[in-house]
PDB file of C-alpha atoms in Angstrom:
ATOM      1  CA  UNK W   1      22.896-184.162 102.376  1.00  0.00           C
ATOM      2  CA  UNK W   2      19.033-183.982 102.616  1.00  0.00           C
ATOM      3  CA  UNK W   3      17.165-180.949 102.069  1.00  0.00           C
ATOM      4  CA  UNK W   4      14.841-179.226 104.520  1.00  0.00           C
ATOM      5  CA  UNK W   5      11.309-180.199 104.634  1.00  0.00           C
ATOM      6  CA  UNK W   6       8.305-177.875 104.147  1.00  0.00           C
ATOM      7  CA  UNK W   7       7.599-177.993 108.037  1.00  0.00           C
ATOM      8  CA  UNK W   8      11.259-177.236 108.590  1.00  0.00           C
ATOM      9  CA  UNK W   9      11.359-174.267 106.221  1.00  0.00           C
ATOM     10  CA  UNK W  10       7.923-173.012 107.740  1.00  0.00           C
ATOM     11  CA  UNK W  11       9.442-173.107 111.272  1.00  0.00           C
ATOM     12  CA  UNK W  12      12.466-171.318 110.198  1.00  0.00           C
ATOM     13  CA  UNK W  13      10.445-168.573 108.490  1.00  0.00           C
ATOM     14  CA  UNK W  14       8.178-168.161 111.697  1.00  0.00           C
ATOM     15  CA  UNK W  15      11.123-167.905 113.853  1.00  0.00           C
ATOM     16  CA  UNK W  16      12.739-165.281 111.498  1.00  0.00           C
ATOM     17  CA  UNK W  17       9.537-163.203 111.472  1.00  0.00           C
ATOM     18  CA  UNK W  18       9.406-163.215 115.369  1.00  0.00           C
ATOM     19  CA  UNK W  19      12.984-162.257 115.463  1.00  0.00           C
ATOM     20  CA  UNK W  20      12.677-159.258 112.980  1.00  0.00           C
ATOM     21  CA  UNK W  21       9.339-158.379 114.743  1.00  0.00           C
ATOM     22  CA  UNK W  22      11.199-158.157 117.902  1.00  0.00           C
ATOM     23  CA  UNK W  23      13.842-155.848 116.440  1.00  0.00           C
ATOM     24  CA  UNK W  24      11.266-153.458 114.597  1.00  0.00           C
ATOM     25  CA  UNK W  25       9.355-152.661 117.827  1.00  0.00           C
ATOM     26  CA  UNK W  26      12.271-151.087 119.522  1.00  0.00           C
ATOM     27  CA  UNK W  27      13.269-149.328 116.294  1.00  0.00           C
ATOM     28  CA  UNK W  28       9.884-147.737 115.981  1.00  0.00           C
ATOM     29  CA  UNK W  29      10.054-146.685 119.683  1.00  0.00           C
ATOM     30  CA  UNK W  30      13.528-145.086 118.881  1.00  0.00           C
ATOM     31  CA  UNK W  31      11.971-143.176 115.958  1.00  0.00           C
ATOM     32  CA  UNK W  32       9.178-141.911 118.014  1.00  0.00           C
ATOM     33  CA  UNK W  33      11.521-140.686 120.949  1.00  0.00           C
ATOM     34  CA  UNK W  34      13.768-138.936 118.290  1.00  0.00           C
ATOM     35  CA  UNK W  35      10.871-137.091 116.787  1.00  0.00           C
ATOM     36  CA  UNK W  36       9.709-136.041 120.343  1.00  0.00           C
ATOM     37  CA  UNK W  37      13.128-134.823 121.115  1.00  0.00           C
ATOM     38  CA  UNK W  38      13.192-132.795 117.736  1.00  0.00           C
ATOM     39  CA  UNK W  39       9.678-131.491 118.638  1.00  0.00           C
ATOM     40  CA  UNK W  40      10.662-130.293 121.860  1.00  0.00           C
ATOM     41  CA  UNK W  41      13.895-128.663 120.608  1.00  0.00           C
ATOM     42  CA  UNK W  42      11.843-126.751 118.004  1.00  0.00           C
ATOM     43  CA  UNK W  43       9.233-125.734 120.581  1.00  0.00           C
ATOM     44  CA  UNK W  44      12.063-124.339 122.936  1.00  0.00           C
ATOM     45  CA  UNK W  45      13.673-122.657 119.789  1.00  0.00           C
ATOM     46  CA  UNK W  46      10.070-121.030 119.002  1.00  0.00           C
ATOM     47  CA  UNK W  47       9.878-119.586 122.611  1.00  0.00           C
ATOM     48  CA  UNK W  48      13.147-118.104 122.299  1.00  0.00           C
ATOM     49  CA  UNK W  49      12.489-116.646 119.037  1.00  0.00           C
ATOM     50  CA  UNK W  50       9.281-115.136 120.212  1.00  0.00           C
ATOM     51  CA  UNK W  51      11.190-113.467 123.281  1.00  0.00           C
ATOM     52  CA  UNK W  52      13.774-112.175 120.887  1.00  0.00           C
ATOM     53  CA  UNK W  53      11.056-110.804 118.607  1.00  0.00           C
ATOM     54  CA  UNK W  54       9.311-108.958 121.406  1.00  0.00           C
ATOM     55  CA  UNK W  55      12.632-107.526 122.644  1.00  0.00           C
ATOM     56  CA  UNK W  56      13.190-106.059 119.095  1.00  0.00           C
ATOM     57  CA  UNK W  57       9.660-104.903 118.402  1.00  0.00           C
ATOM     58  CA  UNK W  58       8.534-102.738 121.106  1.00  0.00           C
ATOM     59  CA  UNK W  59       7.694-105.514 123.581  1.00  0.00           C
ATOM     60  CA  UNK W  60       5.061-106.958 121.107  1.00  0.00           C
ATOM     61  CA  UNK W  61       4.646-110.551 120.272  1.00  0.00           C
ATOM     62  CA  UNK W  62       3.705-111.334 116.544  1.00  0.00           C
ATOM     63  CA  UNK W  63       0.432-112.482 115.349  1.00  0.00           C
ATOM     64  CA  UNK W  64       0.097-116.025 114.029  1.00  0.00           C
ATOM     65  CA  UNK W  65       0.485-117.060 110.461  1.00  0.00           C
ATOM     66  CA  UNK W  66      -2.960-117.923 109.187  1.00  0.00           C
ATOM     67  CA  UNK W  67      -2.545-118.465 105.388  1.00  0.00           C
ATOM     68  CA  UNK W  68       0.552-120.626 105.533  1.00  0.00           C
ATOM     69  CA  UNK W  69       3.134-118.472 104.096  1.00  0.00           C
ATOM     70  CA  UNK W  70       5.275-118.258 107.224  1.00  0.00           C
ATOM     71  CA  UNK W  71       4.636-114.592 107.776  1.00  0.00           C
ATOM     72  CA  UNK W  72       2.375-113.197 110.638  1.00  0.00           C
ATOM     73  CA  UNK W  73      -0.891-111.897 109.500  1.00  0.00           C
ATOM     74  CA  UNK W  74      -2.900-108.896 110.806  1.00  0.00           C
ATOM     75  CA  UNK W  75      -6.620-109.714 109.998  1.00  0.00           C
ATOM     76  CA  UNK W  76      -8.093-107.681 112.632  1.00  0.00           C
ATOM     77  CA  UNK W  77      -8.416-103.874 113.692  1.00  0.00           C
ATOM     78  CA  UNK W  78      -5.293-102.024 114.387  1.00  0.00           C
ATOM     79  CA  UNK W  79      -5.837-101.942 118.018  1.00  0.00           C
ATOM     80  CA  UNK W  80      -6.439-105.784 117.956  1.00  0.00           C
ATOM     81  CA  UNK W  81      -4.956-107.230 114.861  1.00  0.00           C
ATOM     82  CA  UNK W  82      -5.241-110.943 115.856  1.00  0.00           C
ATOM     83  CA  UNK W  83      -7.883-111.061 118.688  1.00  0.00           C
ATOM     84  CA  UNK W  84      -8.734-114.762 119.426  1.00  0.00           C
ATOM     85  CA  UNK W  85      -6.599-116.156 116.491  1.00  0.00           C
ATOM     86  CA  UNK W  86      -4.669-119.220 116.552  1.00  0.00           C
ATOM     87  CA  UNK W  87      -2.502-120.216 113.659  1.00  0.00           C
ATOM     88  CA  UNK W  88       0.868-121.375 112.623  1.00  0.00           C
ATOM     89  CA  UNK W  89       4.084-120.063 114.262  1.00  0.00           C
ATOM     90  CA  UNK W  90       5.116-117.192 111.928  1.00  0.00           C
ATOM     91  CA  UNK W  91       8.361-119.111 111.272  1.00  0.00           C
ATOM     92  CA  UNK W  92       9.540-116.805 108.297  1.00  0.00           C
ATOM     93  CA  UNK W  93       9.047-113.681 110.368  1.00  0.00           C
ATOM     94  CA  UNK W  94      10.897-115.289 113.211  1.00  0.00           C
ATOM     95  CA  UNK W  95      13.634-116.719 110.894  1.00  0.00           C
ATOM     96  CA  UNK W  96      13.404-120.279 112.289  1.00  0.00           C
ATOM     97  CA  UNK W  97      12.228-123.586 110.703  1.00  0.00           C
ATOM     98  CA  UNK W  98       9.140-123.749 112.944  1.00  0.00           C
ATOM     99  CA  UNK W  99       8.295-127.310 112.398  1.00  0.00           C
ATOM    100  CA  UNK W 100       7.897-130.313 114.616  1.00  0.00           C
ATOM    101  CA  UNK W 101       9.610-133.828 114.412  1.00  0.00           C
ATOM    102  CA  UNK W 102       6.986-134.840 111.933  1.00  0.00           C
ATOM    103  CA  UNK W 103       7.515-131.907 109.680  1.00  0.00           C
ATOM    104  CA  UNK W 104       4.287-129.957 110.509  1.00  0.00           C
ATOM    105  CA  UNK W 105       4.310-126.360 111.324  1.00  0.00           C
ATOM    106  CA  UNK W 106       4.031-125.682 115.059  1.00  0.00           C
ATOM    107  CA  UNK W 107       0.813-124.178 116.240  1.00  0.00           C
ATOM    108  CA  UNK W 108       0.913-120.720 117.938  1.00  0.00           C
ATOM    109  CA  UNK W 109      -1.289-118.260 119.833  1.00  0.00           C
ATOM    110  CA  UNK W 110      -0.239-114.968 121.327  1.00  0.00           C
ATOM    111  CA  UNK W 111      -2.063-113.373 124.318  1.00  0.00           C
ATOM    112  CA  UNK W 112      -4.347-110.654 122.953  1.00  0.00           C
ATOM    113  CA  UNK W 113      -2.673-108.149 125.450  1.00  0.00           C
ATOM    114  CA  UNK W 114       0.643-108.459 124.034  1.00  0.00           C
ATOM    115  CA  UNK W 115       0.004-108.796 120.247  1.00  0.00           C
ATOM    116  CA  UNK W 116      -1.352-105.363 119.987  1.00  0.00           C
ATOM    117  CA  UNK W 117       0.675-102.544 118.438  1.00  0.00           C
ATOM    118  CA  UNK W 118       1.754-101.226 121.943  1.00  0.00           C
ATOM    119  CA  UNK W 119       3.054-104.521 123.100  1.00  0.00           C
ATOM    120  CA  UNK W 120       3.141-105.511 126.801  1.00  0.00           C
ATOM    121  CA  UNK W 121       0.566-102.988 128.649  1.00  0.00           C
ATOM    122  CA  UNK W 122       1.693-100.724 131.553  1.00  0.00           C
ATOM    123  CA  UNK W 123       1.421-101.933 134.205  1.00  0.00           C
ATOM    124  CA  UNK W 124       2.312-105.274 132.679  1.00  0.00           C
ATOM    125  CA  UNK W 125      -0.601-107.751 132.390  1.00  0.00           C
ATOM    126  CA  UNK W 126      -1.824-110.510 130.003  1.00  0.00           C
ATOM    127  CA  UNK W 127      -5.408-110.106 130.140  1.00  0.00           C
ATOM    128  CA  UNK W 128      -6.200-112.241 126.977  1.00  0.00           C
ATOM    129  CA  UNK W 129      -7.549-115.161 128.899  1.00  0.00           C
ATOM    130  CA  UNK W 130      -5.285-117.917 127.794  1.00  0.00           C
ATOM    131  CA  UNK W 131      -5.063-120.828 130.232  1.00  0.00           C
ATOM    132  CA  UNK W 132      -3.488-124.244 130.199  1.00  0.00           C
ATOM    133  CA  UNK W 133      -5.159-127.143 132.085  1.00  0.00           C
ATOM    134  CA  UNK W 134      -4.282-130.623 133.156  1.00  0.00           C
ATOM    135  CA  UNK W 135      -7.496-132.692 132.624  1.00  0.00           C
ATOM    136  CA  UNK W 136      -5.965-135.777 134.358  1.00  0.00           C
ATOM    137  CA  UNK W 137      -6.051-133.855 137.636  1.00  0.00           C
ATOM    138  CA  UNK W 138      -8.397-131.103 136.760  1.00  0.00           C
ATOM    139  CA  UNK W 139      -5.453-128.884 137.729  1.00  0.00           C
ATOM    140  CA  UNK W 140      -5.146-125.391 136.137  1.00  0.00           C
ATOM    141  CA  UNK W 141      -1.397-125.174 135.375  1.00  0.00           C
ATOM    142  CA  UNK W 142      -1.628-121.354 134.733  1.00  0.00           C
ATOM    143  CA  UNK W 143      -3.807-118.881 136.713  1.00  0.00           C
ATOM    144  CA  UNK W 144      -6.000-116.402 135.092  1.00  0.00           C
ATOM    145  CA  UNK W 145      -5.745-112.806 134.140  1.00  0.00           C
ATOM    146  CA  UNK W 146      -3.630-110.681 134.642  1.00  0.00           C
ATOM    147  CA  UNK W 147      -1.108-113.443 134.982  1.00  0.00           C
ATOM    148  CA  UNK W 148      -2.144-115.697 131.984  1.00  0.00           C
ATOM    149  CA  UNK W 149       0.404-116.904 129.651  1.00  0.00           C
ATOM    150  CA  UNK W 150       1.904-114.525 127.239  1.00  0.00           C
ATOM    151  CA  UNK W 151       1.770-117.098 124.417  1.00  0.00           C
ATOM    152  CA  UNK W 152       0.954-120.841 123.749  1.00  0.00           C
ATOM    153  CA  UNK W 153       2.939-123.163 121.289  1.00  0.00           C
ATOM    154  CA  UNK W 154       2.278-126.581 120.617  1.00  0.00           C
ATOM    155  CA  UNK W 155       2.568-129.592 118.103  1.00  0.00           C
ATOM    156  CA  UNK W 156      -0.083-131.907 117.129  1.00  0.00           C
ATOM    157  CA  UNK W 157       2.010-135.005 117.783  1.00  0.00           C
ATOM    158  CA  UNK W 158       2.113-138.021 115.750  1.00  0.00           C
ATOM    159  CA  UNK W 159      -1.663-138.232 114.855  1.00  0.00           C
ATOM    160  CA  UNK W 160      -1.477-134.745 113.231  1.00  0.00           C
ATOM    161  CA  UNK W 161      -4.596-133.327 114.995  1.00  0.00           C
ATOM    162  CA  UNK W 162      -5.258-131.130 117.912  1.00  0.00           C
ATOM    163  CA  UNK W 163      -6.547-133.345 120.931  1.00  0.00           C
ATOM    164  CA  UNK W 164      -8.923-132.584 123.656  1.00  0.00           C
ATOM    165  CA  UNK W 165      -9.280-128.867 124.599  1.00  0.00           C
ATOM    166  CA  UNK W 166      -6.701-128.034 121.926  1.00  0.00           C
ATOM    167  CA  UNK W 167      -9.289-128.794 119.246  1.00  0.00           C
ATOM    168  CA  UNK W 168     -11.037-125.367 119.233  1.00  0.00           C
ATOM    169  CA  UNK W 169     -13.674-126.613 116.848  1.00  0.00           C
ATOM    170  CA  UNK W 170     -15.222-129.023 119.343  1.00  0.00           C
ATOM    171  CA  UNK W 171     -15.702-131.638 116.574  1.00  0.00           C
ATOM    172  CA  UNK W 172     -12.250-133.415 116.326  1.00  0.00           C
ATOM    173  CA  UNK W 173     -10.395-131.619 113.590  1.00  0.00           C
ATOM    174  CA  UNK W 174      -9.171-133.680 110.737  1.00  0.00           C
ATOM    175  CA  UNK W 175      -5.875-131.679 110.390  1.00  0.00           C
ATOM    176  CA  UNK W 176      -3.720-129.474 112.903  1.00  0.00           C
ATOM    177  CA  UNK W 177      -5.686-126.207 111.901  1.00  0.00           C
ATOM    178  CA  UNK W 178      -7.711-123.831 113.894  1.00  0.00           C
ATOM    179  CA  UNK W 179      -7.637-120.485 112.324  1.00  0.00           C
ATOM    180  CA  UNK W 180     -10.438-118.799 114.376  1.00  0.00           C
ATOM    181  CA  UNK W 181     -10.523-120.060 117.952  1.00  0.00           C
ATOM    182  CA  UNK W 182     -12.112-117.847 120.684  1.00  0.00           C
ATOM    183  CA  UNK W 183     -12.032-120.552 123.278  1.00  0.00           C
ATOM    184  CA  UNK W 184      -8.842-119.620 125.444  1.00  0.00           C
ATOM    185  CA  UNK W 185      -8.366-123.103 127.192  1.00  0.00           C
ATOM    186  CA  UNK W 186      -5.637-125.362 126.275  1.00  0.00           C
ATOM    187  CA  UNK W 187      -4.456-128.709 127.639  1.00  0.00           C
ATOM    188  CA  UNK W 188      -0.959-129.928 128.441  1.00  0.00           C
ATOM    189  CA  UNK W 189      -1.798-133.717 128.646  1.00  0.00           C
ATOM    190  CA  UNK W 190      -4.301-136.434 129.091  1.00  0.00           C
ATOM    191  CA  UNK W 191      -3.935-140.066 129.094  1.00  0.00           C
ATOM    192  CA  UNK W 192      -3.434-141.764 125.663  1.00  0.00           C
ATOM    193  CA  UNK W 193      -0.682-143.279 123.626  1.00  0.00           C
ATOM    194  CA  UNK W 194       0.798-141.333 120.496  1.00  0.00           C
ATOM    195  CA  UNK W 195      -0.621-142.202 117.201  1.00  0.00           C
ATOM    196  CA  UNK W 196      -3.248-144.460 118.745  1.00  0.00           C
ATOM    197  CA  UNK W 197      -6.087-142.096 118.696  1.00  0.00           C
ATOM    198  CA  UNK W 198      -5.165-140.764 122.106  1.00  0.00           C
ATOM    199  CA  UNK W 199      -4.068-137.318 123.251  1.00  0.00           C
ATOM    200  CA  UNK W 200      -0.386-136.832 121.889  1.00  0.00           C
ATOM    201  CA  UNK W 201      -0.052-132.971 121.521  1.00  0.00           C
ATOM    202  CA  UNK W 202       3.107-131.495 123.054  1.00  0.00           C
ATOM    203  CA  UNK W 203       2.223-128.162 124.615  1.00  0.00           C
ATOM    204  CA  UNK W 204       4.478-125.323 125.990  1.00  0.00           C
ATOM    205  CA  UNK W 205       3.815-121.817 126.919  1.00  0.00           C
ATOM    206  CA  UNK W 206       5.693-118.464 127.646  1.00  0.00           C
ATOM    207  CA  UNK W 207       5.140-117.171 131.030  1.00  0.00           C
ATOM    208  CA  UNK W 208       4.091-113.465 131.341  1.00  0.00           C
ATOM    209  CA  UNK W 209       6.829-113.164 133.996  1.00  0.00           C
ATOM    210  CA  UNK W 210       9.530-115.123 131.984  1.00  0.00           C
ATOM    211  CA  UNK W 211       8.829-112.671 129.101  1.00  0.00           C
ATOM    212  CA  UNK W 212       9.059-109.676 131.367  1.00  0.00           C
ATOM    213  CA  UNK W 213      12.307-110.861 132.907  1.00  0.00           C
ATOM    214  CA  UNK W 214      13.916-111.241 129.493  1.00  0.00           C
ATOM    215  CA  UNK W 215      12.664-107.824 128.335  1.00  0.00           C
ATOM    216  CA  UNK W 216      14.073-106.381 131.455  1.00  0.00           C
ATOM    217  CA  UNK W 217      17.575-108.001 130.789  1.00  0.00           C
ATOM    218  CA  UNK W 218      17.377-106.761 127.359  1.00  0.00           C
ATOM    219  CA  UNK W 219      16.821-103.284 128.389  1.00  0.00           C
ATOM    220  CA  UNK W 220      13.589-102.843 126.521  1.00  0.00           C
ATOM    221  CA  UNK W 221      11.241-102.824 129.708  1.00  0.00           C
ATOM    222  CA  UNK W 222      10.086-100.749 131.444  1.00  0.00           C
TER     223      UNK W 222
END
């Protein structure tokens, strides 16, 4: 029985490489989808934890964690302890993992009107100026004060950095960190592929009216 020639061996290796490459592409896509599902679940859990915190803390949302220890930080005045501050979701304070599918802490910003010591104002309003846009259509996904979102929560996605309007520094952050961010504008989505330098943030928000409805159901409002 004759052995294989070098040409035949080369052809066999080339075919094997093509077959393995074809298998790896769907596998990578499956991993991306799994991480995205984990991220969406973590964001949903974060919103629920924020609502629960408000219901048990005088209708007040927590301030972000800005030093990475998992607890909320109160760097400002007693009347406005975290005005204009974005940070990590205070996962230790909320008692949840608080990380996305890539293992990075979720980003969080509460509306200034709801993170103060008195919680949701009376009559209820969210005058902290937060807003969500869709840059693809120039559509505002949330209206302005006094109906602005009570909180914004997002993952920086596969590329690990805030993209588009979510980059409060304006210079393309190397990491998913914006400790001081006076700009109230955030973006839900723009064209781009995850991990390719395009926009891949996963952004959700807590509506003022959803929060109020849950507080009324919990018996803490009005």
